């Protein structure tokens, strides 16, 4: 960051922070980092924690308080946002030995933006309610680019009367904040979206691969798809073929973006929910298997659009 811009940002934030109450933020990874920065930009004093201390240094430089545990965050803030990789991580942060619930204050608002099993969100909400606090699930869609730009979509589940209080914070990080219903419905919307996203990405990769092998120029094929009925987000905004678009993971050796491991995890959540509700999801099941195979064959840390490269190499899949 340019030093002058950094100094200006820090001074502006310091003035604005005087009039706003602190917000706790736990989980400063690829998504949590830019989300928390947008809270700082909107003048909120951030009280930060991450299991990796080095992730917090940047926020110390911006004037944020850094703590030693989720419990310490809960002691200092009565509004907390969590952004964590999985259900076990989230359970530990809330109910672990040094978890939020050890020191949570009555009346606190706890917003979980992780993508986890809806059943886990419901159990956490019960545990939080017993402590006199409020829990809402608010997973996001949009990826790292939208997190940086403050254009995320939040899908919120919880007590409707608390939605406005949550929205005040979430609009600092997103352009769409949608109330979905009771606790767990935000997660339900997110896993449905990601199941569809995985299916459409695989379909786009298959179509592009077939067209290239039939002799079509990939940029021309993408142009045709994007003015035809096959158009989708995976084809026109996040194309998986290297050289077709700039500024997407496929243009950077599939680095950054939304990892194949996380997509496999989300598809696993969709499978669990489908089993629990006796819902047939044959394409979702196939997508889950494909992403699991990708992870087993060295693509775990690549963006999920690397399914194109995976299919190119799997002649007999």
Short mmCIF file of C-alpha atoms in Angstrom, two decimals:
data_model
loop_
_atom_site.label_atom_id
_atom_site.label_comp_id
_atom_site.label_asym_id
_atom_site.label_seq_id
_atom_site.Cartn_x
_atom_site.Cartn_y
_atom_site.Cartn_z
CA UNK A 1 0.00 0.00 0.00
CA UNK A 2 1.30 3.48 -0.85
CA UNK A 3 2.58 5.05 2.41
CA UNK A 4 0.68 8.33 1.91
CA UNK A 5 -2.60 6.49 1.20
CA UNK A 6 -1.99 4.31 4.24
CA UNK A 7 -1.47 7.35 6.51
CA UNK A 8 -4.58 9.09 5.16
CA UNK A 9 -6.69 5.94 5.54
CA UNK A 10 -5.47 5.41 9.08
CA UNK A 11 -6.19 9.01 10.11
CA UNK A 12 -9.65 9.03 8.53
CA UNK A 13 -10.47 5.70 10.19
CA UNK A 14 -9.20 6.94 13.57
CA UNK A 15 -11.53 9.97 13.48
CA UNK A 16 -14.52 7.92 12.40
CA UNK A 17 -13.88 5.19 14.96
CA UNK A 18 -14.48 7.62 17.80
CA UNK A 19 -18.22 7.60 17.04
CA UNK A 20 -18.72 3.87 16.38
CA UNK A 21 -18.69 0.92 18.75
CA UNK A 22 -16.16 -1.88 18.24
CA UNK A 23 -16.85 -4.91 16.06
CA UNK A 24 -15.10 -8.19 16.65
CA UNK A 25 -13.85 -10.09 13.61
CA UNK A 26 -12.58 -13.66 13.83
CA UNK A 27 -10.98 -15.33 10.80
CA UNK A 28 -8.74 -13.11 8.66
CA UNK A 29 -8.12 -15.42 5.71
CA UNK A 30 -8.66 -14.82 1.99
CA UNK A 31 -12.24 -13.63 2.56
CA UNK A 32 -12.12 -12.37 6.14
CA UNK A 33 -9.16 -10.07 5.53
CA UNK A 34 -10.84 -7.80 2.93
CA UNK A 35 -14.18 -7.99 4.76
CA UNK A 36 -12.62 -6.73 7.99
CA UNK A 37 -10.75 -4.02 6.06
CA UNK A 38 -14.06 -2.73 4.72
CA UNK A 39 -15.38 -2.43 8.27
CA UNK A 40 -12.28 -0.37 9.11
CA UNK A 41 -12.85 1.80 6.02
CA UNK A 42 -16.40 2.47 7.24
CA UNK A 43 -15.07 3.70 10.56
CA UNK A 44 -15.63 0.71 12.79
CA UNK A 45 -12.93 -0.08 15.36
CA UNK A 46 -12.11 -3.75 14.73
CA UNK A 47 -11.09 -6.19 17.44
CA UNK A 48 -9.40 -9.00 15.55
CA UNK A 49 -8.40 -12.60 16.07
CA UNK A 50 -6.98 -15.26 13.80
CA UNK A 51 -5.44 -18.61 14.64
CA UNK A 52 -2.42 -17.44 12.60
CA UNK A 53 -1.04 -14.34 14.40
CA UNK A 54 0.72 -13.07 11.26
CA UNK A 55 -2.71 -12.53 9.67
CA UNK A 56 -3.42 -9.88 12.31
CA UNK A 57 -0.35 -7.69 11.85
CA UNK A 58 -1.82 -5.72 8.97
CA UNK A 59 -4.80 -4.82 11.16
CA UNK A 60 -2.57 -3.71 14.01
CA UNK A 61 -0.99 -1.29 11.55
CA UNK A 62 -4.47 0.05 10.75
CA UNK A 63 -5.18 0.64 14.43
CA UNK A 64 -7.19 -2.50 15.19
CA UNK A 65 -6.91 -4.28 18.53
CA UNK A 66 -5.58 -7.84 18.25
CA UNK A 67 -6.52 -10.45 20.85
CA UNK A 68 -5.24 -13.87 21.89
CA UNK A 69 -8.49 -15.83 21.59
CA UNK A 70 -12.13 -15.70 20.45
CA UNK A 71 -13.12 -15.39 24.13
CA UNK A 72 -11.06 -12.19 24.40
CA UNK A 73 -12.89 -10.79 21.37
CA UNK A 74 -16.23 -11.55 23.02
CA UNK A 75 -15.09 -9.80 26.18
CA UNK A 76 -14.34 -6.58 24.29
CA UNK A 77 -17.08 -6.46 21.63
CA UNK A 78 -20.81 -7.11 21.64
CA UNK A 79 -21.01 -7.44 17.84
CA UNK A 80 -18.85 -10.18 16.34
CA UNK A 81 -18.46 -11.51 12.80
CA UNK A 82 -16.84 -14.89 12.16
CA UNK A 83 -15.49 -16.09 8.82
CA UNK A 84 -14.07 -19.61 9.10
CA UNK A 85 -13.23 -22.52 6.76
CA UNK A 86 -15.46 -25.32 8.05
CA UNK A 87 -18.04 -26.58 10.54
CA UNK A 88 -15.39 -27.95 12.99
CA UNK A 89 -13.51 -24.63 12.94
CA UNK A 90 -16.70 -22.73 13.62
CA UNK A 91 -17.79 -25.02 16.44
CA UNK A 92 -14.39 -24.62 18.11
CA UNK A 93 -14.40 -20.82 17.80
CA UNK A 94 -17.83 -20.60 19.43
CA UNK A 95 -17.84 -23.44 21.96
CA UNK A 96 -14.16 -24.36 22.46
CA UNK A 97 -12.07 -23.90 25.59
CA UNK A 98 -11.27 -20.31 24.58
CA UNK A 99 -14.37 -19.84 22.48
CA UNK A 100 -16.73 -16.91 22.15
CA UNK A 101 -19.30 -18.40 24.51
CA UNK A 102 -16.82 -18.39 27.39
CA UNK A 103 -17.04 -14.60 27.69
CA UNK A 104 -19.95 -13.52 25.47
CA UNK A 105 -22.02 -10.66 26.88
CA UNK A 106 -25.80 -10.81 27.09
CA UNK A 107 -27.43 -9.06 24.16
CA UNK A 108 -24.42 -9.59 21.89
CA UNK A 109 -25.02 -10.08 18.15
CA UNK A 110 -22.96 -12.91 16.66
CA UNK A 111 -22.91 -13.17 12.86
CA UNK A 112 -21.32 -16.22 11.23
CA UNK A 113 -20.37 -15.74 7.58
CA UNK A 114 -18.68 -19.15 7.26
CA UNK A 115 -20.22 -21.72 4.92
CA UNK A 116 -21.15 -24.64 7.16
CA UNK A 117 -23.79 -27.30 7.66
CA UNK A 118 -27.19 -25.62 8.32
CA UNK A 119 -27.72 -28.10 11.18
CA UNK A 120 -24.54 -26.80 12.85
CA UNK A 121 -25.79 -23.22 12.54
CA UNK A 122 -29.01 -24.23 14.28
CA UNK A 123 -27.13 -25.93 17.13
CA UNK A 124 -24.86 -22.93 17.59
CA UNK A 125 -27.89 -20.63 17.65
CA UNK A 126 -29.36 -22.67 20.53
CA UNK A 127 -26.10 -22.52 22.48
CA UNK A 128 -25.81 -18.77 21.90
CA UNK A 129 -29.43 -18.18 22.93
CA UNK A 130 -28.79 -19.93 26.25
CA UNK A 131 -26.13 -17.30 26.93
CA UNK A 132 -28.60 -14.48 26.27
CA UNK A 133 -27.07 -13.51 22.94
CA UNK A 134 -28.25 -13.63 19.31
CA UNK A 135 -26.79 -15.79 16.51
CA UNK A 136 -27.35 -15.25 12.80
CA UNK A 137 -25.90 -17.17 9.85
CA UNK A 138 -24.85 -14.93 6.98
CA UNK A 139 -22.74 -16.80 4.40
CA UNK A 140 -21.52 -14.89 1.36
CA UNK A 141 -21.35 -15.18 -2.39
CA UNK A 142 -19.04 -13.24 -4.70
CA UNK A 143 -15.53 -14.43 -3.96
CA UNK A 144 -12.36 -12.55 -3.07
CA UNK A 145 -12.85 -9.84 -5.71
CA UNK A 146 -16.27 -8.92 -4.36
CA UNK A 147 -14.94 -9.05 -0.79
CA UNK A 148 -12.26 -6.51 -1.69
CA UNK A 149 -14.73 -4.27 -3.51
CA UNK A 150 -17.37 -4.52 -0.78
CA UNK A 151 -19.83 -6.07 -3.24
CA UNK A 152 -20.57 -9.38 -1.55
CA UNK A 153 -24.04 -10.89 -1.34
CA UNK A 154 -25.02 -11.94 2.18
CA UNK A 155 -27.70 -14.58 2.73
CA UNK A 156 -28.96 -14.08 6.28
CA UNK A 157 -30.82 -16.47 8.55
CA UNK A 158 -32.01 -15.68 12.07
CA UNK A 159 -34.53 -13.73 14.12
CA UNK A 160 -36.11 -11.21 11.75
CA UNK A 161 -36.22 -8.49 14.41
CA UNK A 162 -32.40 -8.57 14.52
CA UNK A 163 -31.95 -8.33 10.76
CA UNK A 164 -31.61 -4.54 10.64
CA UNK A 165 -28.86 -4.63 13.27
CA UNK A 166 -26.98 -7.23 11.24
CA UNK A 167 -27.59 -5.37 7.99
CA UNK A 168 -25.96 -2.22 9.36
CA UNK A 169 -22.65 -4.09 9.51
CA UNK A 170 -23.09 -6.31 6.48
CA UNK A 171 -23.78 -3.42 4.11
CA UNK A 172 -20.24 -2.20 4.86
CA UNK A 173 -19.00 -5.36 3.18
CA UNK A 174 -21.70 -6.20 0.64
CA UNK A 175 -24.05 -4.66 -1.90
CA UNK A 176 -26.80 -7.24 -1.36
CA UNK A 177 -28.00 -8.32 2.09
CA UNK A 178 -30.95 -10.67 1.85
CA UNK A 179 -33.06 -12.03 4.71
CA UNK A 180 -33.79 -15.71 4.06
CA UNK A 181 -35.73 -16.79 7.17
CA UNK A 182 -34.89 -18.61 10.38
CA UNK A 183 -31.38 -19.65 11.41
CA UNK A 184 -29.90 -22.05 8.86
CA UNK A 185 -31.73 -20.70 5.82
CA UNK A 186 -28.78 -18.48 4.91
CA UNK A 187 -26.61 -21.59 4.80
CA UNK A 188 -29.28 -23.42 2.82
CA UNK A 189 -29.31 -20.69 0.17
CA UNK A 190 -25.50 -20.68 0.00
CA UNK A 191 -25.06 -24.43 -0.50
CA UNK A 192 -27.79 -24.47 -3.16
CA UNK A 193 -26.01 -21.64 -4.98
CA UNK A 194 -22.63 -23.34 -4.79
CA UNK A 195 -23.99 -26.67 -5.96
CA UNK A 196 -25.41 -24.93 -9.03
CA UNK A 197 -22.14 -23.02 -9.50
CA UNK A 198 -20.10 -26.24 -9.47
CA UNK A 199 -22.45 -27.92 -11.95
CA UNK A 200 -22.36 -24.92 -14.31
CA UNK A 201 -18.57 -24.61 -14.06
CA UNK A 202 -18.12 -28.28 -14.96
CA UNK A 203 -20.59 -27.86 -17.84
CA UNK A 204 -18.75 -24.78 -19.11
CA UNK A 205 -15.41 -26.59 -18.88
CA UNK A 206 -16.78 -29.61 -20.76
CA UNK A 207 -18.30 -27.47 -23.51
CA UNK A 208 -15.16 -25.38 -23.94
CA UNK A 209 -12.94 -28.47 -23.99
CA UNK A 210 -15.12 -30.19 -26.58
CA UNK A 211 -15.27 -27.08 -28.77
CA UNK A 212 -11.49 -26.62 -28.68
CA UNK A 213 -10.97 -30.26 -29.68
CA UNK A 214 -13.43 -29.75 -32.55
CA UNK A 215 -11.23 -26.94 -33.83
CA UNK A 216 -12.94 -23.84 -32.44
CA UNK A 217 -10.94 -20.90 -31.17
CA UNK A 218 -11.66 -20.68 -27.41
CA UNK A 219 -12.28 -16.90 -27.43
CA UNK A 220 -14.68 -17.25 -30.36
CA UNK A 221 -16.49 -20.14 -28.67
CA UNK A 222 -16.82 -18.19 -25.43
CA UNK A 223 -18.22 -15.22 -27.38
CA UNK A 224 -20.81 -17.44 -29.05
CA UNK A 225 -21.81 -19.11 -25.77
CA UNK A 226 -22.18 -15.74 -24.10
CA UNK A 227 -24.65 -14.49 -26.72
CA UNK A 228 -26.55 -17.79 -26.77
CA UNK A 229 -28.71 -19.86 -24.44
CA UNK A 230 -25.70 -21.58 -22.84
CA UNK A 231 -24.55 -18.34 -21.25
CA UNK A 232 -23.87 -18.46 -17.48
CA UNK A 233 -21.65 -16.81 -14.86
CA UNK A 234 -18.99 -19.47 -15.39
CA UNK A 235 -18.80 -18.65 -19.10
CA UNK A 236 -19.15 -14.87 -19.15
CA UNK A 237 -17.59 -13.73 -15.86
CA UNK A 238 -15.26 -16.51 -14.66
CA UNK A 239 -14.33 -18.45 -17.77
CA UNK A 240 -12.16 -21.48 -16.90
CA UNK A 241 -10.07 -21.50 -20.10
CA UNK A 242 -6.66 -19.78 -19.94
CA UNK A 243 -6.36 -16.87 -22.34
CA UNK A 244 -10.08 -16.24 -22.75
CA UNK A 245 -10.45 -13.61 -20.02
CA UNK A 246 -8.17 -11.34 -18.02
CA UNK A 247 -8.35 -10.90 -14.27
CA UNK A 248 -9.68 -14.37 -13.46
CA UNK A 249 -7.83 -17.35 -11.91
CA UNK A 250 -7.59 -19.17 -15.26
CA UNK A 251 -5.40 -16.27 -16.44
CA UNK A 252 -3.07 -16.79 -13.46
CA UNK A 253 -2.45 -20.55 -13.43
CA UNK A 254 -5.63 -20.95 -11.37
CA UNK A 255 -4.13 -19.14 -8.37
CA UNK A 256 -6.37 -17.22 -5.97
CA UNK A 257 -10.12 -17.31 -6.19
CA UNK A 258 -12.23 -20.06 -4.61
CA UNK A 259 -10.25 -23.22 -3.94
CA UNK A 260 -11.24 -26.66 -5.21
CA UNK A 261 -11.01 -27.95 -1.63
CA UNK A 262 -13.62 -25.43 -0.48
CA UNK A 263 -15.89 -26.28 -3.39
CA UNK A 264 -15.61 -29.98 -2.54
CA UNK A 265 -16.47 -29.12 1.07
CA UNK A 266 -19.55 -27.11 0.07
CA UNK A 267 -20.71 -29.87 -2.27
CA UNK A 268 -20.33 -32.30 0.61
CA UNK A 269 -22.62 -30.08 2.69
CA UNK A 270 -25.15 -30.12 -0.15
CA UNK A 271 -24.98 -33.92 -0.24
CA UNK A 272 -25.62 -34.17 3.50
CA UNK A 273 -28.60 -31.84 3.21
CA UNK A 274 -29.92 -33.75 0.19
CA UNK A 275 -29.69 -37.02 2.13
CA UNK A 276 -31.40 -35.52 5.18
CA UNK A 277 -34.28 -34.17 3.07
CA UNK A 278 -34.43 -37.15 0.68
CA UNK A 279 -33.82 -34.82 -2.27
CA UNK A 280 -32.46 -36.30 -5.52
CA UNK A 281 -29.39 -34.35 -6.70
CA UNK A 282 -27.70 -36.58 -9.29
CA UNK A 283 -25.71 -33.76 -10.94
CA UNK A 284 -24.73 -32.37 -7.55
CA UNK A 285 -23.49 -35.82 -6.54
CA UNK A 286 -21.44 -36.15 -9.73
CA UNK A 287 -19.99 -32.67 -9.24
CA UNK A 288 -19.00 -33.61 -5.70
CA UNK A 289 -17.14 -36.69 -6.94
CA UNK A 290 -15.35 -34.71 -9.65
CA UNK A 291 -14.10 -32.10 -7.18
CA UNK A 292 -13.04 -34.80 -4.73
CA UNK A 293 -11.04 -36.46 -7.50
CA UNK A 294 -9.49 -33.11 -8.41
CA UNK A 295 -8.34 -32.60 -4.84
CA UNK A 296 -6.86 -36.11 -4.73
CA UNK A 297 -4.91 -35.46 -7.93
CA UNK A 298 -3.10 -32.30 -6.94
CA UNK A 299 -5.69 -29.59 -7.58
CA UNK A 300 -6.68 -28.97 -3.96
CA UNK A 301 -5.09 -25.52 -3.78
CA UNK A 302 -6.10 -24.46 -7.29
CA UNK A 303 -9.19 -22.39 -8.02
CA UNK A 304 -12.30 -24.46 -8.65
CA UNK A 305 -12.30 -23.36 -12.33
CA UNK A 306 -9.22 -25.60 -12.75
CA UNK A 307 -11.78 -28.33 -13.44
CA UNK A 308 -11.13 -27.39 -17.10
CA UNK A 309 -7.48 -28.36 -16.78
CA UNK A 310 -8.44 -31.50 -14.85
CA UNK A 311 -10.85 -32.59 -17.59
CA UNK A 312 -8.25 -31.91 -20.28
CA UNK A 313 -5.95 -34.38 -18.55
CA UNK A 314 -8.58 -37.01 -17.78
CA UNK A 315 -9.20 -38.55 -21.18
CA UNK A 316 -11.18 -41.50 -19.82
CA UNK A 317 -13.23 -39.80 -17.06
#
